[in-house]
PDB file of C-alpha atoms and ligand atoms in Angstrom:
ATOM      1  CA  UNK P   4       0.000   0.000   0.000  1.00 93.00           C
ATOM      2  CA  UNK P   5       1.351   3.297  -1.124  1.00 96.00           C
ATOM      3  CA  UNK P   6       1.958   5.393   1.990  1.00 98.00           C
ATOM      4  CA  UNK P   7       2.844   9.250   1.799  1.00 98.00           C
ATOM      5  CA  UNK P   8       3.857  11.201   4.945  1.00 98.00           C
ATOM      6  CA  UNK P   9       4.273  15.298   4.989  1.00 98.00           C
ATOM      7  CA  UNK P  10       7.428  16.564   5.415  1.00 98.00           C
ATOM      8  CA  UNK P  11       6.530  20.183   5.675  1.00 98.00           C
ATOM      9  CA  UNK P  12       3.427  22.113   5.391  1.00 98.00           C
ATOM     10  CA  UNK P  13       5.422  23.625   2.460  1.00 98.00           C
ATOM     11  CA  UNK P  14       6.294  20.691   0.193  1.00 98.00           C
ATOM     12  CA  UNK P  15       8.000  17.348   0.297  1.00 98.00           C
ATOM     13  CA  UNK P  16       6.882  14.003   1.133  1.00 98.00           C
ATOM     14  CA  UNK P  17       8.596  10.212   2.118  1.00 98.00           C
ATOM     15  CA  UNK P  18       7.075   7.754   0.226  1.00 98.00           C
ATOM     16  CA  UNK P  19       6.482   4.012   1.345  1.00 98.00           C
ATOM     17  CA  UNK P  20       5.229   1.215  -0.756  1.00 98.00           C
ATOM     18  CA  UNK P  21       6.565   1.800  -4.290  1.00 98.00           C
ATOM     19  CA  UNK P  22       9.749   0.334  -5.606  1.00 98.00           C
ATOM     20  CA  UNK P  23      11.832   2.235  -7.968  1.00 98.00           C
ATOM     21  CA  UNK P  24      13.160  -0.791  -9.619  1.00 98.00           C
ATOM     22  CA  UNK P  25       9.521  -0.813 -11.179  1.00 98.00           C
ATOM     23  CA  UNK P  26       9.949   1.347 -14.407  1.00 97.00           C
ATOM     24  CA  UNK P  27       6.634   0.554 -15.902  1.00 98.00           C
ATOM     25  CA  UNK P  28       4.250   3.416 -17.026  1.00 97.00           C
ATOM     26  CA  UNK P  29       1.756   2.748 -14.161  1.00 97.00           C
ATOM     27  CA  UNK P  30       3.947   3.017 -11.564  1.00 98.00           C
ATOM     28  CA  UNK P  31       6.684   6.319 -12.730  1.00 98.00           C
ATOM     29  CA  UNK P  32       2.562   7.686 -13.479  1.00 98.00           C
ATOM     30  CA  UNK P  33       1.778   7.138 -10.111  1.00 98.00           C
ATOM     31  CA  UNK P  34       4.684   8.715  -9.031  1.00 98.00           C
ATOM     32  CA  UNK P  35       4.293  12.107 -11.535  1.00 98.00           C
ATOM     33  CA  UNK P  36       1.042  12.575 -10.149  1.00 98.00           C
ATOM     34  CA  UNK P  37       2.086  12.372  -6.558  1.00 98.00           C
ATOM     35  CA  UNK P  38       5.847  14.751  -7.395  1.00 98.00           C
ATOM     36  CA  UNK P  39       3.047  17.049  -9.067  1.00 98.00           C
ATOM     37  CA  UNK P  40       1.385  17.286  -5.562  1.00 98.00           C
ATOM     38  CA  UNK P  41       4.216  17.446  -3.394  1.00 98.00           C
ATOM     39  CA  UNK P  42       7.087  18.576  -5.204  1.00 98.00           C
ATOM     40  CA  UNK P  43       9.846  16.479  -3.822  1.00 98.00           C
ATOM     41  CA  UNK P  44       9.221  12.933  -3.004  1.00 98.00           C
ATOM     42  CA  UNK P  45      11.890  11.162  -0.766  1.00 98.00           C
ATOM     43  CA  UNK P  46      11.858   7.237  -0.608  1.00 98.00           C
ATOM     44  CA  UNK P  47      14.350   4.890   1.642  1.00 98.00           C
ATOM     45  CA  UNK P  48      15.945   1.664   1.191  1.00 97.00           C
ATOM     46  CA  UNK P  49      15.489   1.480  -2.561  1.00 98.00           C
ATOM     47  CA  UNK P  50      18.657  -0.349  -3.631  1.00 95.00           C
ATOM     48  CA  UNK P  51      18.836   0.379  -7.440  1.00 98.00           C
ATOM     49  CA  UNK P  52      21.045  -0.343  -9.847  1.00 98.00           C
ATOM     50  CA  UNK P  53      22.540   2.580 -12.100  1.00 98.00           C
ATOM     51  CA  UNK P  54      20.723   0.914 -14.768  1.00 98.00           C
ATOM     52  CA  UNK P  55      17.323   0.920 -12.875  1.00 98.00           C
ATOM     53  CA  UNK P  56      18.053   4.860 -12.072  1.00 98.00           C
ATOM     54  CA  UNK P  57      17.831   5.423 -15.743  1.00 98.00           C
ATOM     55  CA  UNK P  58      14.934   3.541 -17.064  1.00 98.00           C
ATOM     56  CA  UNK P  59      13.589   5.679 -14.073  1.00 98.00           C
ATOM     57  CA  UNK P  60      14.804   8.675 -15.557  1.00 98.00           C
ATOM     58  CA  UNK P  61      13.695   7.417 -18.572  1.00 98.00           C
ATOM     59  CA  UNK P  62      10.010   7.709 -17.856  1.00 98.00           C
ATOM     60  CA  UNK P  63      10.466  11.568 -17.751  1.00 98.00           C
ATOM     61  CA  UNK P  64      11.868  12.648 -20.959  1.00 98.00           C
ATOM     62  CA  UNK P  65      15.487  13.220 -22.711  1.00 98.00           C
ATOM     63  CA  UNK P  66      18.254  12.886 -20.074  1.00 98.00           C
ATOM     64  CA  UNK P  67      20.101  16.159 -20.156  1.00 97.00           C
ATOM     65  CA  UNK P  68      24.281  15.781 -19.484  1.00 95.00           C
ATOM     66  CA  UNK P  69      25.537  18.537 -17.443  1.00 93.00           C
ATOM     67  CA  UNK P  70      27.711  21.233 -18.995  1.00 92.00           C
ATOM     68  CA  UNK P  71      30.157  21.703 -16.993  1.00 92.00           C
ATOM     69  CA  UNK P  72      30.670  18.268 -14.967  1.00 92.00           C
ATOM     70  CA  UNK P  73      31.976  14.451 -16.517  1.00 93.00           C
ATOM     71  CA  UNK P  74      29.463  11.848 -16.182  1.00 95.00           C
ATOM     72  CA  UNK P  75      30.941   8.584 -14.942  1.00 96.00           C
ATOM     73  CA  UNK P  76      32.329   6.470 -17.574  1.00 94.00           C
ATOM     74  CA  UNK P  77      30.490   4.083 -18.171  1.00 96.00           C
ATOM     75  CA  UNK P  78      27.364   5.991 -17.319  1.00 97.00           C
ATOM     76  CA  UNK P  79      27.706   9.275 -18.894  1.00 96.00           C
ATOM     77  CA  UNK P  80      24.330  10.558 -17.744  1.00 97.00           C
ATOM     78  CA  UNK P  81      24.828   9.832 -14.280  1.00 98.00           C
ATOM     79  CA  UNK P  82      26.972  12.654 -12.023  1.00 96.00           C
ATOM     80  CA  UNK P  83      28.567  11.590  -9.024  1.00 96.00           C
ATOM     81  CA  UNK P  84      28.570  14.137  -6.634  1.00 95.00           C
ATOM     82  CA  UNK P  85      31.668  14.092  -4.366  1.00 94.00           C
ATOM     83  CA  UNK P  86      32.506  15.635  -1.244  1.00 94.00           C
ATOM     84  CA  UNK P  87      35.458  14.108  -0.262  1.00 93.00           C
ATOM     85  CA  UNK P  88      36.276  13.084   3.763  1.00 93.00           C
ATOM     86  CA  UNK P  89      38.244  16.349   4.095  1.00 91.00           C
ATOM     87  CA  UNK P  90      35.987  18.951   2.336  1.00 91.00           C
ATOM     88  CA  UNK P  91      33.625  21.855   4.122  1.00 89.00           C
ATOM     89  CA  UNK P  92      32.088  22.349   0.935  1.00 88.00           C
ATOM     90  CA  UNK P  93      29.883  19.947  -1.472  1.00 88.00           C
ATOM     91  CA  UNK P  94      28.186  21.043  -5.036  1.00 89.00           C
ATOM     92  CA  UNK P  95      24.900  23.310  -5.006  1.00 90.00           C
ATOM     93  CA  UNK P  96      25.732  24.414  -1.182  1.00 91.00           C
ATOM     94  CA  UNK P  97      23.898  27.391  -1.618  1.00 93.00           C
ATOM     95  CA  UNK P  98      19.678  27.893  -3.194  1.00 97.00           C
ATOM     96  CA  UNK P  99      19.485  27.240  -6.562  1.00 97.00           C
ATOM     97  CA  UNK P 100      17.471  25.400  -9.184  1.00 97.00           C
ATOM     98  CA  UNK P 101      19.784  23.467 -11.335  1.00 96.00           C
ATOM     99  CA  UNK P 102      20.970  25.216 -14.661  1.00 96.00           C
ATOM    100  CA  UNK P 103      18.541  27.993 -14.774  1.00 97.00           C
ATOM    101  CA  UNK P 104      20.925  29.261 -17.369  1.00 97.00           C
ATOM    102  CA  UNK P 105      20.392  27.028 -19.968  1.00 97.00           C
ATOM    103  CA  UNK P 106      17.385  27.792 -22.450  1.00 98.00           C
ATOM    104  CA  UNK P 107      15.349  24.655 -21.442  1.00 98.00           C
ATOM    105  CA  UNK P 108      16.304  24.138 -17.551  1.00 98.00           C
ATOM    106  CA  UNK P 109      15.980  20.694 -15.992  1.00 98.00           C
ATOM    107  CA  UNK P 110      12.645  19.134 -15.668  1.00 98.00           C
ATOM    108  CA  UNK P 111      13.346  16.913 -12.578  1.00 98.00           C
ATOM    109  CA  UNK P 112      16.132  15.673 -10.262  1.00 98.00           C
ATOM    110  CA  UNK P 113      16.789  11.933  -9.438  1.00 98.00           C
ATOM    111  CA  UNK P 114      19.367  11.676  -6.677  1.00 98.00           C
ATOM    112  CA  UNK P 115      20.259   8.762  -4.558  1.00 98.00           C
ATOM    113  CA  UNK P 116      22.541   8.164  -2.153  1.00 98.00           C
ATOM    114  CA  UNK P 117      25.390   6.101  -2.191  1.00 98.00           C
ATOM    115  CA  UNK P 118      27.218   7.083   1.228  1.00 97.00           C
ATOM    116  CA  UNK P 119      26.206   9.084   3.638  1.00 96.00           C
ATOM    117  CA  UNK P 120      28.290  11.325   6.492  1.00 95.00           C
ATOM    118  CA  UNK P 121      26.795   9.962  10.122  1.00 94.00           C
ATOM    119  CA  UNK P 122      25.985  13.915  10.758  1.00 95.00           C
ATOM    120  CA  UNK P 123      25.284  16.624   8.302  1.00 95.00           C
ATOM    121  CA  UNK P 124      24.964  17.114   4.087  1.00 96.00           C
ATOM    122  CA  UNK P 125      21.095  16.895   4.503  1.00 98.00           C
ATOM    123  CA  UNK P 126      19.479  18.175   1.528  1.00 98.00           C
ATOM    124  CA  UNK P 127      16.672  21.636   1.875  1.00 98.00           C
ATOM    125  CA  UNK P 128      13.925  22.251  -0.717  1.00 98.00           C
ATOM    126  CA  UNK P 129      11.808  25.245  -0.852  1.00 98.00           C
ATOM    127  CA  UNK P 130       8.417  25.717  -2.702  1.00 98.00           C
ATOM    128  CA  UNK P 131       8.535  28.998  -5.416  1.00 98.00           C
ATOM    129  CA  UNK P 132       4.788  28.430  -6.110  1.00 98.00           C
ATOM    130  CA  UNK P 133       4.255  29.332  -2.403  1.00 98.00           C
ATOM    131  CA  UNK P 134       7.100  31.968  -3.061  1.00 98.00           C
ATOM    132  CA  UNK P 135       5.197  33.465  -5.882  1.00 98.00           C
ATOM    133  CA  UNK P 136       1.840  33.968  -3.927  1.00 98.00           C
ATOM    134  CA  UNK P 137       2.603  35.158  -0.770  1.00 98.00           C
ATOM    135  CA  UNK P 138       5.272  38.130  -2.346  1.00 98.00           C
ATOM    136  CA  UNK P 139       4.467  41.676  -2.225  1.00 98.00           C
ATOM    137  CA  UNK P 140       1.576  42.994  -4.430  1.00 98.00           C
ATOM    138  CA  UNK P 141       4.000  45.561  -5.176  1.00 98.00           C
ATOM    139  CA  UNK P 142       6.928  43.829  -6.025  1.00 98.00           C
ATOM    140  CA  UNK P 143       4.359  41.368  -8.202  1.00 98.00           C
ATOM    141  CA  UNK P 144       3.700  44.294 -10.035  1.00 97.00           C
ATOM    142  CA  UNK P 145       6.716  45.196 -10.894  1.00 97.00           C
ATOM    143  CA  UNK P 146       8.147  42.157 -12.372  1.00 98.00           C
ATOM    144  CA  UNK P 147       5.132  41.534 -13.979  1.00 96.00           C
ATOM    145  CA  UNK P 148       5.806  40.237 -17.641  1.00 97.00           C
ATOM    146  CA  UNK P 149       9.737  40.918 -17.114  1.00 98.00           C
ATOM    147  CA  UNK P 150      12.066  38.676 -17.760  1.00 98.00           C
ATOM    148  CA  UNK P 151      15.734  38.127 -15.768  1.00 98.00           C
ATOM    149  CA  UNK P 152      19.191  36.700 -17.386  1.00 98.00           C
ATOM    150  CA  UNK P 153      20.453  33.478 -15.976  1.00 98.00           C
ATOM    151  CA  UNK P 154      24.242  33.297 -16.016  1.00 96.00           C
ATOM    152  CA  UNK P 155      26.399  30.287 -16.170  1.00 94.00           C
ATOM    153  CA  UNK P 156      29.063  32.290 -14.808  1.00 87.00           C
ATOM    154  CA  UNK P 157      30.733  30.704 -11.712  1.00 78.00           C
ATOM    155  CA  UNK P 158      29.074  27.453 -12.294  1.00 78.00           C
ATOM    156  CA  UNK P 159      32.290  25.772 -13.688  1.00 74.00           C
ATOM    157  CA  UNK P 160      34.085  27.009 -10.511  1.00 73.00           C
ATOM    158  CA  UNK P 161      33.856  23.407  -8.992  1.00 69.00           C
ATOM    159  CA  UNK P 162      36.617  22.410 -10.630  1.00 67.00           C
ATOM    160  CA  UNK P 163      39.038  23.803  -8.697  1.00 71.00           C
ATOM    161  CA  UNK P 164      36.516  24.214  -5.848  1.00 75.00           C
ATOM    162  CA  UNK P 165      35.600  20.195  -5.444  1.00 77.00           C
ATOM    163  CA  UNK P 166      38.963  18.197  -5.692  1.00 79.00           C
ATOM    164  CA  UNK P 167      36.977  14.469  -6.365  1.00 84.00           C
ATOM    165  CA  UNK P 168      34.515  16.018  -8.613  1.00 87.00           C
ATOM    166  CA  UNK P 169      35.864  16.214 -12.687  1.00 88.00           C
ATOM    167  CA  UNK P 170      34.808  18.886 -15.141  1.00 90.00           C
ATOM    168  CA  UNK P 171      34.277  17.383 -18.676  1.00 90.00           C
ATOM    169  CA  UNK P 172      36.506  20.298 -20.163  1.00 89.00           C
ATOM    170  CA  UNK P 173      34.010  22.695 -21.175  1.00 90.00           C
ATOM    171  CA  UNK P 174      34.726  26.539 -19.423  1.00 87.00           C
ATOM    172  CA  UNK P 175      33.060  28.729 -21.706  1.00 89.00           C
ATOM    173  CA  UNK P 176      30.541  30.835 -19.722  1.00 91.00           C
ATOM    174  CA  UNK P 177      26.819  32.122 -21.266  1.00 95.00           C
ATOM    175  CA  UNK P 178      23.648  33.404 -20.471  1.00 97.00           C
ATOM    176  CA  UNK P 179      19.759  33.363 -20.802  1.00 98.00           C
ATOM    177  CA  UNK P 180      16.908  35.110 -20.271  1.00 98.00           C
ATOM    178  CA  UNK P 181      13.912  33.690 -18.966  1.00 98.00           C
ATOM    179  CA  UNK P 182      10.465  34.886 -16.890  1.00 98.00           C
ATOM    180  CA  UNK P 183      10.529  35.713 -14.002  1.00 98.00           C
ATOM    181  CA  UNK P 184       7.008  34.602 -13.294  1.00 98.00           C
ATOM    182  CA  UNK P 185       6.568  31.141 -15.072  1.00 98.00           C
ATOM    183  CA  UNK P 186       3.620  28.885 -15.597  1.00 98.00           C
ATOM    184  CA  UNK P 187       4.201  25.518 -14.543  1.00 98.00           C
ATOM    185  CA  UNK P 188       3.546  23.376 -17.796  1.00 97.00           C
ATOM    186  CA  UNK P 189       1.573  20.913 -16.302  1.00 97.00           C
ATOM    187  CA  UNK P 190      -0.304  22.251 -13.878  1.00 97.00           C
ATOM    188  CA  UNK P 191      -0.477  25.832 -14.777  1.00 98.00           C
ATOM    189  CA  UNK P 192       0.673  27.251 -11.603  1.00 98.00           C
ATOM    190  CA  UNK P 193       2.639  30.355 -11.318  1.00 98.00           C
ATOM    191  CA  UNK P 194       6.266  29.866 -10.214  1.00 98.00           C
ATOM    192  CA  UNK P 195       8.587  32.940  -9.239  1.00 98.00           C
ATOM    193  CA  UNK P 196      11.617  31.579 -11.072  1.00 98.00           C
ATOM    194  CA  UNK P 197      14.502  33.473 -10.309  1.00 98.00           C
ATOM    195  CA  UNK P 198      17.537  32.575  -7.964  1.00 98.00           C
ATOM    196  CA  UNK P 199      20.079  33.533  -6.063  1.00 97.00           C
ATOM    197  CA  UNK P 200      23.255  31.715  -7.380  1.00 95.00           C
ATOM    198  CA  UNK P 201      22.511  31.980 -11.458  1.00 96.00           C
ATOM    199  CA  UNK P 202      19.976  35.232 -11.715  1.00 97.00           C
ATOM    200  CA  UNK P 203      21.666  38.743 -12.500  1.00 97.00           C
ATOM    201  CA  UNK P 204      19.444  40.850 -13.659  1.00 98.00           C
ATOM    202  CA  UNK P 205      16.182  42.070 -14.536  1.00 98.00           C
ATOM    203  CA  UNK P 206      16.014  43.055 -18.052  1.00 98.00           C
ATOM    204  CA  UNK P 207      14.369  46.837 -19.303  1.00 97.00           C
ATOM    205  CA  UNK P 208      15.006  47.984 -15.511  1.00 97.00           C
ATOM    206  CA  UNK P 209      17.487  50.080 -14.225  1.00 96.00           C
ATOM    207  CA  UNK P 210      20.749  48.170 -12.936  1.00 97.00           C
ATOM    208  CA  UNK P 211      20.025  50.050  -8.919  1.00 98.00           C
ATOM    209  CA  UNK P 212      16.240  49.042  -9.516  1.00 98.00           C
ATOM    210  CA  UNK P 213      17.360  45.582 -10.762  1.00 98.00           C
ATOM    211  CA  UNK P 214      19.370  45.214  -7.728  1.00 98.00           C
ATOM    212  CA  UNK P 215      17.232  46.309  -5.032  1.00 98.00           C
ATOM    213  CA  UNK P 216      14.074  43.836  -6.594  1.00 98.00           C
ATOM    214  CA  UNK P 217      16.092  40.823  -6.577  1.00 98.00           C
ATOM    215  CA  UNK P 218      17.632  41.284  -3.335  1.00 98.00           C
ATOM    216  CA  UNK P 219      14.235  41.464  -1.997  1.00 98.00           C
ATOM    217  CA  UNK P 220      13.116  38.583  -3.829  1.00 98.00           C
ATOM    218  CA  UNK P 221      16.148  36.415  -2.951  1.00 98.00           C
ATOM    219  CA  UNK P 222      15.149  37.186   0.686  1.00 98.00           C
ATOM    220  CA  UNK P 223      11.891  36.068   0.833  1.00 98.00           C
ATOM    221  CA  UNK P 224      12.708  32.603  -1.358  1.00 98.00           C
ATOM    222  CA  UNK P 225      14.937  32.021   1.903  1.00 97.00           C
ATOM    223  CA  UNK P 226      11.773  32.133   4.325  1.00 98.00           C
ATOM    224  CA  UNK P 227      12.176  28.938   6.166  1.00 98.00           C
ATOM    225  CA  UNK P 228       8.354  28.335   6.437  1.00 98.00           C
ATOM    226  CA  UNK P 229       8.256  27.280   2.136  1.00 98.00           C
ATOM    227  CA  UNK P 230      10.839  24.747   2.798  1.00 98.00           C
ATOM    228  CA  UNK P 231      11.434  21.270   4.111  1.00 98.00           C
ATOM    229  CA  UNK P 232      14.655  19.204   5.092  1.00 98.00           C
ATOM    230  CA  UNK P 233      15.928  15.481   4.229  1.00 98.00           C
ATOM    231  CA  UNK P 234      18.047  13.857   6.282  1.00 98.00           C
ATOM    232  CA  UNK P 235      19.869  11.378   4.159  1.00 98.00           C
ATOM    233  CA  UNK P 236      20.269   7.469   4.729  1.00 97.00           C
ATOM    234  CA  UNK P 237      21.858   5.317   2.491  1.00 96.00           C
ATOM    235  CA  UNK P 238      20.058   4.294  -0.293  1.00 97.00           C
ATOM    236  CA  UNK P 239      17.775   6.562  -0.350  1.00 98.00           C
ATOM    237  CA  UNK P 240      16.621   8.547  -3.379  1.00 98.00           C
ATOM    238  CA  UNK P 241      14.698  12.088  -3.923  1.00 98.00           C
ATOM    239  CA  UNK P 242      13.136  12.829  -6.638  1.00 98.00           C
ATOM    240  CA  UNK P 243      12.029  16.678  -6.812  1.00 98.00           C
ATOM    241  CA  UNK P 244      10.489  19.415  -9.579  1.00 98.00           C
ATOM    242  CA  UNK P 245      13.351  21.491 -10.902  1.00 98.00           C
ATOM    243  CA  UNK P 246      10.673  23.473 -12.038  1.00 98.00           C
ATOM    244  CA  UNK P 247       8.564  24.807  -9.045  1.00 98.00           C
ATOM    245  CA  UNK P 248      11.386  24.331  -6.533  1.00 98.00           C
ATOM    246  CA  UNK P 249      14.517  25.656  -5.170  1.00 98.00           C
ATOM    247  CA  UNK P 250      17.478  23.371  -2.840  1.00 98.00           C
ATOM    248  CA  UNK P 251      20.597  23.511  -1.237  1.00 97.00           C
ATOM    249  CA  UNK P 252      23.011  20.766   0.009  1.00 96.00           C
ATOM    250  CA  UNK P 253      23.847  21.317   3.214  1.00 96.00           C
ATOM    251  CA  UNK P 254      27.473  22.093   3.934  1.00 94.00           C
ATOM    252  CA  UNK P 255      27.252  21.709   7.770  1.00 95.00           C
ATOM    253  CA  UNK P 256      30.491  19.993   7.385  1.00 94.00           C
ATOM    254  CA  UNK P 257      32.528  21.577  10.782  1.00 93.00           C
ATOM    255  CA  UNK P 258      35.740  19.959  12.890  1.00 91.00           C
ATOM    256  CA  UNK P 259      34.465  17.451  15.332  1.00 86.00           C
ATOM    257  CA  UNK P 260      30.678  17.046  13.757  1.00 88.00           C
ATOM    258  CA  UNK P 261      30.413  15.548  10.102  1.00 83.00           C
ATOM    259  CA  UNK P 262      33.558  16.967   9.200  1.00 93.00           C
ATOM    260  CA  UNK P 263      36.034  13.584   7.881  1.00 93.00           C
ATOM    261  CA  UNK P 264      33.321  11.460   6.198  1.00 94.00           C
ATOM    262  CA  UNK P 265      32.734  11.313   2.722  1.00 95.00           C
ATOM    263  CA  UNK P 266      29.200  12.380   1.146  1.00 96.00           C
ATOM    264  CA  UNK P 267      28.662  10.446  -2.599  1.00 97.00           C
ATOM    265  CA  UNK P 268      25.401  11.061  -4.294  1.00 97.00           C
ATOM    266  CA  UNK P 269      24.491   9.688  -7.971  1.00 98.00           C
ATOM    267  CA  UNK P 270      22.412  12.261 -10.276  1.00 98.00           C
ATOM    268  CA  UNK P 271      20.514  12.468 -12.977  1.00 98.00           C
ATOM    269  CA  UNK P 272      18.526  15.229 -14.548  1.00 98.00           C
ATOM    270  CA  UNK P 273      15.611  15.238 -17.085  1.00 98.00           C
ATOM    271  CA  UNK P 274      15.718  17.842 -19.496  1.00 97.00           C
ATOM    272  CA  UNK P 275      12.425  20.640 -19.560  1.00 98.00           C
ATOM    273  CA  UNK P 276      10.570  23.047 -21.621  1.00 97.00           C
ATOM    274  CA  UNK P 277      11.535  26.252 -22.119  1.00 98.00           C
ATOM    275  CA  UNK P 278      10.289  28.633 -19.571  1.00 98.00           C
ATOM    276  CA  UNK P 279       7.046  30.823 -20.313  1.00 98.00           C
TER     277      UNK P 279
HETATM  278  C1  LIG J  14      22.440  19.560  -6.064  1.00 68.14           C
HETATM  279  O1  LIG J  14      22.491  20.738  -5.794  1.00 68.14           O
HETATM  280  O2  LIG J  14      22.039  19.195  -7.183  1.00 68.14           O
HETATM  281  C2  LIG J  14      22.873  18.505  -5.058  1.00 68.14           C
HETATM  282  C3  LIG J  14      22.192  18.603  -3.758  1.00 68.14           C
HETATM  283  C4  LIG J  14      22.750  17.638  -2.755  1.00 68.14           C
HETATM  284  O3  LIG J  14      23.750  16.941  -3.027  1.00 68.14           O
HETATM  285  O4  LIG J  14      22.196  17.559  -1.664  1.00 68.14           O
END
C-alpha cells in the first residue's frame, strides 16, 4: 500500500510502498502525479542499480548531461557528486534550481545516495509556487511580464573548488533570459523563477532598480516556512520538480561534527521546456 507522509506544510513528502526498480508506465505515473502534488518525493531503502536509475529517468523525458561536470564512464548521464572526507564544501551548497541558465532548464532531479556522512549534508527544498503567492503585491507588479538573465558564470568554478569532482573540459561561460514569473507546464501554476546563485538581472530595468528587486526577492525565497529538510540514509533517493522548486546541500560539514566522512550522491537530470 502506497503510503505518503508530509514533510513540511510547504512541500515534500517520504514515500512508502513503491519500488523504484519498477519502471513501468503505471507506476513512474503514479509517481508524476504524486511529485506534481508534493514537489519532492523522498523514498528509503530502494537499492537500485545505475541501470534501474535510468529507465527511471527514462520515464520523464530526454536525459540532459551537465555542462560543466563528466558523467561517470560508463554511465555518462549519471553525475557523481563528491565531497570528499576532508571537504567543508559539497556542489549546489547554496539555493538554486539546477541550470537555470540554460534555455530549457531541468525538468526533474533523481538523486540517490550512495554514502552518507553519520551527521550533516542533509538536503533543503523550498516551494517557489508558495514563493510566488505570498510576495508583495507591489513587487508582483513590478516584475510583472519581465524577464531576468540566468548566467552560467561561476558554475564551472567546482573544478578547482571540489577536488573528487571532474569537469568534462568545457569553461566557456553564457547566459539566458527567462520569466521571471513562469507557468508551470503541467499544472499551470505560477512559479517565481529566479535565484540567487545563477539570476543577475532584470532586463528593461534600471541596474540600482534591478538590484534592489532581486535582493528582496532572494530574501523572501529564503523564508524557512516554504521549505522542508531530508536527512539522508543510504540508499535513499529524492526525486524533486526542478521546475517549481529551489534546494541547497547542506554544507554543515565543521571539525568534530560531520567533518572527515565522505558524502557520494548519484544524479541524474531530465531535461524541460523552455520557460514561459
Ligand atoms: C544539487 O544541488 O544538485 C545537489 C544537492 C545535494 O547533493 O544535496
Amino acid at each position: 500500500m502506497v503510503e505518503v507522509k508530509l514533510l513540511s506544510g510547504a512541500l515534500g513528502a517520504e514515500v512508502t510502498g513503491i519500488n523504484l526498480k519498477d519502471s513501468s508506465n503505471e507506476n513512474c505515473k503514479k509517481i508524476n502525479d504524486l511529485l506534481l502534488e508534493h514537489k519532492v518525493l523522498f523514498f528509503r531503502n530502494q537499492n537500485i542499480t545505475s541501470e534501474e536509475h535510468i529507465n527511471l529517468a527514462n520515464f520523464f523525458g530526454p536525459l540532459e548531461r551537465h555542462v560543466y561536470v563528466k558523467g561517470r564512464d560508463k554511465y555518462p548521464e549519471i553525475v557523481r557528486i563528491i565531497k570528499g572526507p576532508n571537504e567543508k564544501h559539497q556542489w549546489g551548497e547554496t539555493w538554486h534550481t539546477d541550470v537555470s541558465y540554460n534555455v530549457r532548464p531541468t525538468k526533474v532531479i533523481i538523486l540517490r545516495s550512495i554514502k552518507i556522512p553519520p551527521v550533516g549534508g542533509d538536503t533543503m527544498f523550498s516551494n517557489m509556487e508558495v514563493a510566488y503567492d505570498t510576495l508583495d503585491e507591489k513587487i508582483k507588479e513590478k516584475i510583472k511580464n519581465k524577464k531576468a538573465i540566468h548566467s552560467s558564470l561561476g558554475a564551472a568554478a567546482f573544478v578547482e573548488k571540489y577536488k573528487e569532482m571532474e569537469g568534462n573540459g568545457n569553461l566557456d561561460e553564457y547566459s539566458n533570459q527567462h520569466p521571471i514569473i513562469r507557468t508551470h507546464p503541467e499544472t499551470g501554476k505560477k512559479i517565481l523563477y529566479v535565484n540567487s546563485m545563477y539570476t543577475k538581472k532584470i532586463l528593461d530595468m534600471d541596474q540600482n532598480e534591478s538590484e534592489d528587486i532581486l535582493k528582496k526577492i532572494f530574501l523572501h525565497q529564503e523564508r524557512l516556512d516554504f521549505t522542508c529538510r531530508f536527512k539522508w540514509t543510504e540508499n535513499a533517493v529524492a526525486i524533486w520538480d526542478n521546475r517549481s522548486t529551489q534546494h541547497q546541500g547542506l554544507t554543515d560539514f565543521f571539525p568534530g561534527r560531520g567533518l572527515g566522512h565522505e558524502r557520494i550522491m548519484d544524479r541524474i537530470a531530465i531535461e524541460g521546456d523552455q520557460p514561459i
